[in-house]
Every structure is written in C-alpha cells, then in structure tokens.
C-alpha cells in the first residue's frame, strides 16, 4: 500500500497525538486515567477542550447535558451541520484513546478549517460527549441521547457510589438538569464518529482504518440477590442462604449461555458483596451483567435464558433475586451514504476500505436513532481497550484524522 498522506496531514496527526497525551493528564486518580462523567477531571478536560477551541477562534460551550459543543459556520449562516465527535468521559483505569481520539480529531478538523478560513456548504459542529461509559451512574449515553431528543427519564435521579445525585453533579458541572430535554439537535443533518476499534480485526488484517457497518445491540442488567447473613463459623453449609455463592453459580451459568453462540458476549464487570466481612456469610450480592449481540432477537433470547437461570438458581438456593434492565440499545446499522463517503476518503489515502461491525457500543447508536450516522475505526494495538495499555501508532492517528477531514470536505450533507 502506497499511502498518499500529505506532510501537512502527518503534521496534523502529530499535533493530535500530542494533544491526546496532554488530555490524558486530566484524571481523578493520579497515576492512571479515570475521568468519570461530571467529575473534576471531566470539568478540567472540558475546560481544556473549550480553551483549544478558543485558540482556534471557535466559541465552544458546555450544554445543559454536560457535553462540550462548538460550531464552525458554513458558507451561509445557519446551514445544516455535519456533526463530528465522541466522548471524553472514561472508564476507570482507562486507555487514553477510547472516545478522546474522536473528540479531539473532530476539534482538529475544525481547527484546520478555521486556520484556513475555509467555509463549506455545510456547517461543522463538534461535540465532546460527557457520559458515554455510564461508569459513574447506572445510565449511559445520556449526552448523545440528549442531542437525539431522547434523554433517559430516570437518569437525573440516579446516585453515584458516594450518594451524589446526577442532577446535582450536572448542575455543579455547569449543565442544566431542567433543560436536558430541550437539546434535540434539529440543526444537525448527520453525525460521524472516529473511534479506536477496541478489537483485533484491523490489526489482524494489517489495516490502519476501517468503516463500521453496524454496532451490536446491548442490554445492561443490575442483579440483586438477598440471602441470609450469618456466622461463618457456626452455620453448617447445608443451612446457608449464601448470596455470593448464588451469584457465583449464576455468573458461571451466564458464561455458559454466552459461550453457546459465536458472537454473543456476556460480562459481569462489577460485583459487590454485603456485608463484605471475612467471617460473615454474605446476605446480599449485587452485580452488573452486560449482554451484547449483532442481532436483537438473539440478544433478547439470551436475556430470557439468563433470566430463567437466575430465577432457578435463586429458588434452589433459597435466595431472592431482583433483576433490573438499566440500559437497552438495539443494534444499529450505519448510514449507507456515510459508509460510502468514508470509503471514498479511505481509498483516497491509498488504503482498502474494510467494513466491520462494532462489538463496543458508541454514542453513534444514540444519535443514529435521530439522524444518519456512521463511524470510522482506527486500529489499536492488540485490540486492547478499557485498559491503560490501549495504544495507536502515530501514523494511524494521522491516517484517521486525514480520512475524517477528507470525508468532511467531500460529504454532501443535505
Ligand atoms: O461499553 C462499551 O461498549 C463502550 O465502551 N461504552
Ligand atoms: Mn468509546
Ligand atoms: Mn469505552
């Protein structure tokens, strides 16, 4: 493959890489990257993003839902906008490219337009979504769902691990809880998100870039098991109603179910046990289940099977189970015109256009319910993500930005 990447595009990629490194310093946990939604680190990151926009002569602001938004006008004021962006909140002990790459690449595209004073037929809006991971509150995609006019009703009443209401955290952050349902972005005509692949396919194919065909549907559960706390020393095994032992058996049943189908995945990422003392039989266990599949019918069937296993094991062990669906997103198919535009942009770089599905969820799923949306993937080493070892190469960083920038110039919004 002979790449046709200009020196200016290489330089822009180097600037983006440096900015990603600087951005990674905005963390709530020194020594690792943890930037939960509406946290002090998120606030510092948002301020830096706004500052970089200002340096480029572009006014940016925090919207009522905690997203940072900015607009580069088209040739005619008020022209429909192509929106670019991704999220800047992270999981705990995160990698520095998940979300941040797409948000800062979007900023780099607008910086370039502003530096040249270049006006396109469409406006370009950029967004740094504030709550994609759902790592702090038991809700997710609230920033992008706000722009899609679909803000989850139960979100603001959620409390985080220290009892802080999302409503209060949002107000303190500079958002406006009373206006989160007024943000539907009617002026936006289409949305494109650049994001690291977070999987091994592009690396296995020896390709730096890919185009997302579809995004897996996802169901997120919160499961509570109530048994009976008891003395670890005096209670015979057969008389126990051990909530954690029940959770452990359920976890293995979920894993067995997911293993029965090639592209069905199920994960128990968080497990809490009460009272959490070495000499007390757990009376309560609380855990998350993350279930995904490319086809909604298969995910729904898997959920039904898992629900039945939870009830059967709970009954057999004399514990009570409560199962709440805290997030559900149907599988999403990317817009064919955007896929075609990204294909052209990637091929103009001298690269083959590889279509691939996304196992990870993205803000694109939320915006895509409202407007045509698509995604550009950038290869990441070993497909590792949600892990500080997440990494991309300088050249792939530049290629992703160049493809996005070329797409933005060529895409016809209306
Ligand atoms: O969980 C996901 O798929 C995304 O990284 N939030
Ligand atoms: Mn992400
Ligand atoms: Mn993520």
Coordinates of C-alpha atoms and ligand atoms in Angstrom, one line a residue:
X1 CA 0.0 0.0 0.0
X2 CA 1.5 3.4 -1.0
X3 CA -0.1 5.9 1.3
X4 CA -1.0 9.3 -0.1
X5 CA -0.8 11.2 3.2
X6 CA 0.5 14.8 2.8
X7 CA 3.2 16.3 5.1
X8 CA 0.5 18.7 6.4
X9 CA -1.7 15.7 7.3
X10 CA 1.2 13.9 9.0
X11 CA 1.9 17.1 11.0
X12 CA -1.8 17.4 12.0
X13 CA -1.6 13.8 13.2
X14 CA 1.4 14.5 15.3
X15 CA -0.4 17.5 16.8
X16 CA -3.4 15.3 17.6
X17 CA -1.2 12.6 19.2
X18 CA 0.4 15.3 21.4
X19 CA -2.9 16.6 22.4
X20 CA -4.2 13.2 23.3
X21 CA -1.2 12.8 25.6
X22 CA -1.9 16.2 27.2
X23 CA -5.6 15.3 27.6
X24 CA -4.7 12.1 29.4
X25 CA -3.4 14.2 32.3
X26 CA -7.0 15.1 33.2
X27 CA -7.7 12.3 35.6
X28 CA -9.3 11.9 39.0
X29 CA -6.8 9.2 40.0
X30 CA -3.1 10.2 39.8
X31 CA -1.1 7.5 38.0
X32 CA -4.0 6.2 36.0
X33 CA -6.7 7.7 33.7
X34 CA -10.0 7.8 35.4
X35 CA -12.3 10.6 34.2
X36 CA -15.8 9.7 35.3
X37 CA -18.8 11.8 34.0
X38 CA -19.2 15.2 35.6
X39 CA -16.1 14.7 37.8
X40 CA -13.5 17.3 38.5
X41 CA -11.2 15.7 35.9
X42 CA -14.0 15.8 33.3
X43 CA -14.5 19.5 34.2
X44 CA -10.8 20.2 33.6
X45 CA -10.8 18.3 30.3
X46 CA -13.9 20.2 29.1
X47 CA -12.2 23.5 30.0
X48 CA -9.1 22.5 28.1
X49 CA -11.3 21.5 25.1
X50 CA -13.1 24.8 25.2
X51 CA -9.7 26.6 25.5
X52 CA -8.3 24.9 22.5
X53 CA -11.4 25.8 20.5
X54 CA -11.0 29.4 21.6
X55 CA -7.4 29.4 20.5
X56 CA -8.7 28.4 17.0
X57 CA -11.2 31.2 17.1
X58 CA -14.2 28.9 17.6
X59 CA -16.6 29.5 20.5
X60 CA -17.4 26.4 22.5
X61 CA -19.6 25.9 25.5
X62 CA -21.0 23.3 27.9
X63 CA -24.6 22.4 27.0
X64 CA -27.3 21.5 29.5
X65 CA -26.4 17.8 29.4
X66 CA -22.7 18.3 30.1
X67 CA -21.5 18.0 26.5
X68 CA -19.0 20.5 25.1
X69 CA -20.3 21.7 21.7
X70 CA -18.9 24.1 19.1
X71 CA -19.9 25.2 15.6
X72 CA -17.9 26.2 12.5
X73 CA -20.3 28.0 10.2
X74 CA -20.8 27.0 6.6
X75 CA -20.8 29.4 3.6
X76 CA -24.3 30.5 4.6
X77 CA -25.1 31.2 8.3
X78 CA -27.5 28.6 9.7
X79 CA -26.6 25.9 7.1
X80 CA -27.4 22.3 8.2
X81 CA -24.5 20.9 10.1
X82 CA -22.4 17.8 9.9
X83 CA -21.6 16.8 13.5
X84 CA -18.4 15.1 14.5
X85 CA -17.3 14.0 17.9
X86 CA -17.1 11.3 20.5
X87 CA -17.0 11.1 24.3
X88 CA -14.4 12.4 26.8
X89 CA -15.6 10.5 29.9
X90 CA -13.7 7.3 30.5
X91 CA -13.9 4.0 32.4
X92 CA -11.7 3.5 35.5
X93 CA -8.0 3.0 34.7
X94 CA -8.8 3.7 31.1
X95 CA -6.8 4.0 27.9
X96 CA -6.3 7.4 26.5
X97 CA -7.8 6.9 23.1
X98 CA -11.3 5.5 23.7
X99 CA -13.6 8.4 23.0
X100 CA -10.9 11.0 23.3
X101 CA -9.5 10.2 19.9
X102 CA -12.8 11.1 18.1
X103 CA -13.5 14.2 20.2
X104 CA -10.0 15.6 19.7
X105 CA -9.9 14.6 16.0
X106 CA -13.2 16.5 15.5
X107 CA -11.6 19.5 17.1
X108 CA -8.5 19.2 14.8
X109 CA -10.8 19.2 11.8
X110 CA -12.5 22.4 12.8
X111 CA -9.1 24.0 13.8
X112 CA -7.9 23.3 10.3
X113 CA -11.0 24.8 8.7
X114 CA -10.7 27.9 11.0
X115 CA -7.0 28.3 10.3
X116 CA -7.6 28.4 6.6
X117 CA -10.8 30.4 6.9
X118 CA -12.4 27.6 4.8
X119 CA -16.2 27.6 4.6
X120 CA -18.0 24.5 3.3
X121 CA -21.6 24.1 2.1
X122 CA -22.5 22.7 5.4
X123 CA -21.6 23.9 8.9
X124 CA -19.4 21.6 11.0
X125 CA -20.4 21.1 14.6
X126 CA -18.1 19.2 17.1
X127 CA -19.1 17.6 20.3
X128 CA -17.3 16.1 23.3
X129 CA -20.0 13.9 24.9
X130 CA -19.9 13.8 28.7
X131 CA -21.4 10.5 29.6
X132 CA -20.9 7.6 27.2
X133 CA -19.4 5.0 29.5
X134 CA -22.0 5.0 32.3
X135 CA -19.2 4.3 34.7
X136 CA -20.4 6.7 37.4
X137 CA -24.2 6.5 37.2
X138 CA -26.2 3.5 36.2
X139 CA -27.2 5.0 32.9
X140 CA -25.3 5.6 29.7
X141 CA -25.2 7.6 26.5
X142 CA -27.0 10.5 28.3
X143 CA -25.0 13.2 26.4
X144 CA -25.7 11.8 22.9
X145 CA -29.3 10.8 23.8
X146 CA -29.9 14.5 24.9
X147 CA -28.9 15.7 21.4
X148 CA -31.2 13.0 19.9
X149 CA -34.1 14.3 22.0
X150 CA -34.2 11.0 23.9
X151 CA -32.8 11.8 27.4
X152 CA -33.4 8.9 29.7
X153 CA -36.1 10.0 32.3
X154 CA -34.6 8.1 35.2
X155 CA -31.1 9.4 34.8
X156 CA -31.1 12.5 36.9
X157 CA -32.4 10.7 39.9
X158 CA -29.5 8.3 40.0
X159 CA -27.0 8.4 42.8
X160 CA -23.3 7.5 42.4
X161 CA -21.3 5.4 44.8
X162 CA -20.9 8.3 47.2
X163 CA -24.6 9.2 47.1
X164 CA -24.3 12.2 44.8
X165 CA -27.4 12.8 42.7
X166 CA -26.7 13.0 38.9
X167 CA -29.0 16.1 38.9
X168 CA -26.7 17.8 41.4
X169 CA -23.5 16.7 39.7
X170 CA -24.7 18.0 36.4
X171 CA -25.7 21.4 37.9
X172 CA -22.3 21.7 39.6
X173 CA -20.6 20.8 36.4
X174 CA -22.2 23.7 34.5
X175 CA -25.1 21.8 32.9
X176 CA -28.8 22.5 33.5
X177 CA -30.8 19.5 34.7
X178 CA -34.0 21.4 33.9
X179 CA -33.1 21.7 30.2
X180 CA -31.7 18.3 29.3
X181 CA -34.8 17.5 27.4
X182 CA -34.6 20.7 25.2
X183 CA -31.4 19.9 23.4
X184 CA -32.6 18.0 20.4
X185 CA -30.1 18.9 17.6
X186 CA -32.6 19.6 14.8
X187 CA -30.0 21.7 13.0
X188 CA -27.7 18.7 12.7
X189 CA -28.1 16.7 9.4
X190 CA -25.7 13.9 10.0
X191 CA -23.1 12.6 12.5
X192 CA -19.8 10.8 12.2
X193 CA -17.6 9.4 15.0
X194 CA -14.0 8.5 14.7
X195 CA -13.1 5.9 17.3
X196 CA -10.5 3.3 18.0
X197 CA -11.7 -0.2 17.1
X198 CA -11.2 -1.6 20.6
X199 CA -11.0 -5.0 18.9
X200 CA -8.3 -7.1 17.0
X201 CA -9.8 -7.2 13.4
X202 CA -7.9 -4.3 11.7
X203 CA -4.6 -5.3 13.3
X204 CA -5.2 -8.9 12.1
X205 CA -5.9 -7.6 8.6
X206 CA -2.9 -5.3 8.6
X207 CA -5.1 -2.3 8.1
X208 CA -4.9 1.1 9.8
X209 CA -8.5 2.1 9.2
X210 CA -12.0 0.6 8.9
X211 CA -15.6 1.6 8.4
X212 CA -18.3 0.4 10.8
X213 CA -21.1 -1.4 9.2
X214 CA -23.2 -2.0 12.3
X215 CA -23.0 -1.7 16.1
X216 CA -24.0 -4.6 18.4
X217 CA -27.2 -4.2 20.4
X218 CA -26.7 -4.2 24.2
X219 CA -28.6 -5.0 27.4
X220 CA -27.2 -3.9 30.8
X221 CA -28.7 -5.5 33.9
X222 CA -28.4 -4.8 37.6
X223 CA -29.0 -8.0 39.6
X224 CA -29.6 -8.1 43.4
X225 CA -29.6 -11.4 45.4
X226 CA -30.9 -11.4 49.0
X227 CA -29.9 -14.4 51.1
X228 CA -29.3 -14.5 54.9
X229 CA -26.1 -13.1 56.5
X230 CA -24.7 -15.5 59.1
X231 CA -21.8 -16.5 61.2
X232 CA -19.1 -18.1 59.1
X233 CA -18.0 -20.4 61.9
X234 CA -21.3 -21.7 63.3
X235 CA -23.6 -22.1 60.3
X236 CA -23.5 -25.5 58.6
X237 CA -23.1 -25.4 54.8
X238 CA -26.5 -27.0 54.1
X239 CA -28.3 -24.4 56.2
X240 CA -26.9 -21.4 54.4
X241 CA -28.6 -19.0 52.1
X242 CA -25.3 -17.5 50.8
X243 CA -26.0 -14.6 48.4
X244 CA -22.4 -14.6 47.0
X245 CA -22.4 -18.4 46.3
X246 CA -25.7 -18.0 44.4
X247 CA -24.1 -15.1 42.5
X248 CA -21.1 -17.2 41.6
X249 CA -23.3 -20.1 40.3
X250 CA -25.3 -17.6 38.3
X251 CA -22.2 -16.0 36.9
X252 CA -21.0 -19.4 35.5
X253 CA -24.5 -20.1 34.1
X254 CA -24.4 -16.8 32.3
X255 CA -20.9 -17.5 30.9
X256 CA -22.0 -21.0 29.7
X257 CA -25.0 -19.4 27.9
X258 CA -22.9 -16.8 26.2
X259 CA -20.4 -19.5 25.0
X260 CA -23.2 -21.3 23.2
X261 CA -23.3 -18.7 20.4
X262 CA -20.4 -17.3 18.3
X263 CA -20.9 -13.6 18.6
X264 CA -23.0 -13.4 21.8
X265 CA -21.0 -11.9 24.6
X266 CA -21.9 -11.5 28.3
X267 CA -19.8 -9.9 31.1
X268 CA -20.1 -9.5 34.8
X269 CA -17.9 -6.5 35.3
X270 CA -18.9 -5.3 38.8
X271 CA -19.7 -7.5 41.9
X272 CA -20.5 -6.2 45.3
X273 CA -21.0 -8.4 48.4
X274 CA -22.6 -7.4 51.7
X275 CA -21.6 -7.0 54.5
X276 CA -18.2 -7.8 53.0
X277 CA -16.6 -9.3 56.1
X278 CA -14.4 -12.4 56.1
X279 CA -16.3 -14.1 58.9
X280 CA -19.9 -13.3 57.7
X281 CA -21.8 -15.3 55.2
X282 CA -22.9 -12.8 52.5
X283 CA -26.5 -11.8 52.9
X284 CA -26.6 -9.7 49.8
X285 CA -24.8 -9.7 46.4
X286 CA -25.3 -7.0 43.7
X287 CA -23.8 -7.3 40.2
X288 CA -23.9 -6.0 36.7
X289 CA -24.5 -8.0 33.5
X290 CA -23.5 -6.7 30.1
X291 CA -25.1 -8.7 27.2
X292 CA -24.4 -8.0 23.5
X293 CA -25.1 -9.5 20.1
X294 CA -25.3 -8.3 16.5
X295 CA -29.0 -9.4 16.2
X296 CA -31.5 -8.1 18.7
X297 CA -33.6 -11.3 18.5
X298 CA -30.6 -13.4 19.7
X299 CA -29.8 -10.9 22.5
X300 CA -33.4 -11.0 23.7
X301 CA -33.5 -14.8 23.6
X302 CA -30.2 -14.9 25.6
X303 CA -31.7 -12.5 28.1
X304 CA -34.7 -14.7 28.6
X305 CA -32.5 -17.7 29.1
X306 CA -30.3 -15.8 31.6
X307 CA -33.3 -14.5 33.5
X308 CA -34.7 -18.1 33.8
X309 CA -31.3 -19.3 35.1
X310 CA -31.2 -16.5 37.7
X311 CA -34.6 -17.4 39.0
X312 CA -34.0 -21.2 39.0
X313 CA -30.6 -20.9 40.9
X314 CA -32.1 -18.3 43.3
X315 CA -35.0 -20.6 44.1
X316 CA -32.9 -23.7 44.6
X317 CA -30.6 -21.8 47.0
X318 CA -33.3 -20.0 48.9
X319 CA -32.3 -16.5 47.9
X320 CA -34.5 -13.8 46.4
X321 CA -33.4 -12.3 43.0
X322 CA -34.2 -8.9 41.6
X323 CA -33.3 -8.2 38.0
X324 CA -33.5 -4.6 36.6
X325 CA -32.7 -3.7 32.9
X326 CA -30.8 -0.4 33.3
X327 CA -29.9 0.1 29.7
X328 CA -31.1 -1.4 26.4
X329 CA -29.9 -0.3 22.9
X330 CA -31.0 -2.0 19.8
X331 CA -28.3 -3.0 17.2
X332 CA -27.6 -0.1 14.9
X333 CA -26.9 -0.1 11.1
X334 CA -24.7 2.7 9.9
X335 CA -26.0 5.1 7.2
X336 CA -25.0 3.8 3.7
X337 CA -24.2 7.3 2.4
X338 CA -21.8 7.9 5.3
X339 CA -20.3 4.5 4.7
X340 CA -19.8 5.4 1.0
X341 CA -18.3 8.8 2.0
X342 CA -15.9 7.2 4.4
X343 CA -15.0 4.5 1.8
X344 CA -14.0 7.2 -0.7
X345 CA -12.0 9.1 1.9
X346 CA -10.1 6.0 3.0
X347 CA -9.5 4.9 -0.6
X348 CA -8.2 8.4 -1.4
X349 CA -5.4 7.7 1.1
X350 CA -4.4 4.6 -0.9
X351 CA -6.0 2.2 1.6
X352 CA -8.6 -0.5 1.1
X353 CA -11.9 0.2 2.7
X354 CA -12.6 -2.6 5.3
X355 CA -16.1 -2.8 6.6
X356 CA -16.5 -4.3 10.0
X357 CA -19.1 -4.5 12.9
X358 CA -18.5 -2.9 16.3
X359 CA -18.8 -5.1 19.4
X360 CA -18.4 -1.9 21.5
X361 CA -21.3 0.5 22.0
X362 CA -20.9 4.1 20.9
X363 CA -22.7 7.5 21.0
X364 CA -23.3 6.9 17.3
X365 CA -26.1 4.4 18.3
X366 CA -27.9 7.2 20.2
X367 CA -27.5 9.9 17.6
X368 CA -28.2 7.4 14.8
X369 CA -31.7 6.9 16.1
X370 CA -32.3 10.6 15.2
X371 CA -30.1 11.4 12.2
X372 CA -28.0 9.4 9.7
X373 CA -24.8 8.4 11.5
X374 CA -21.6 6.4 10.9
X375 CA -18.2 5.6 12.3
X376 CA -14.6 5.5 11.2
X377 CA -12.4 3.0 13.1
X378 CA -8.7 3.3 13.8
X379 CA -6.6 0.2 14.5
X380 CA -5.4 -0.2 18.1
X381 CA -2.6 -2.5 19.3
X382 CA -3.8 -6.0 20.1
X383 CA -7.4 -4.7 20.1
X384 CA -6.7 -3.8 23.8
X385 CA -9.1 -1.1 25.3
X386 CA -10.6 -0.2 28.6
X387 CA -7.1 -0.7 29.7
X388 CA -4.1 1.7 30.1
X389 CA -2.2 -0.5 27.6
X390 CA -4.6 0.8 24.9
X391 CA -2.4 2.3 22.1
X392 CA -2.4 3.5 18.5
X393 CA 0.6 4.4 16.2
X394 CA 1.4 8.0 15.1
X395 CA 0.8 7.1 11.5
X396 CA -2.6 5.5 12.2
X397 CA -3.5 8.6 14.2
X398 CA -2.7 10.8 11.2
X399 CA -4.4 8.5 8.8
X400 CA -7.6 8.5 10.8
X401 CA -7.6 12.3 11.1
X402 CA -6.8 12.7 7.3
X403 CA -9.7 10.3 6.4
X404 CA -12.1 12.2 8.7
X405 CA -11.0 15.6 7.3
X406 CA -11.3 14.5 3.7
X407 CA -14.7 13.0 4.4
X408 CA -15.9 16.2 5.9
X409 CA -14.9 18.3 2.9
X410 CA -16.4 15.9 0.4
X411 CA -19.6 14.8 2.1
X412 CA -22.9 16.4 0.9
X413 CA -25.0 16.9 4.0
X414 CA -28.4 17.8 2.5
Ligands
LIG1 O1 -19.2 -0.4 26.7 C1 -19.0 0.0 25.6 O2 -19.2 -0.7 24.6 C2 -18.5 1.4 25.4 O3 -17.1 1.4 25.5 N1 -19.0 2.3 26.4
LIG2 MN1 -15.8 4.7 23.5
LIG3 MN1 -15.4 2.7 26.3

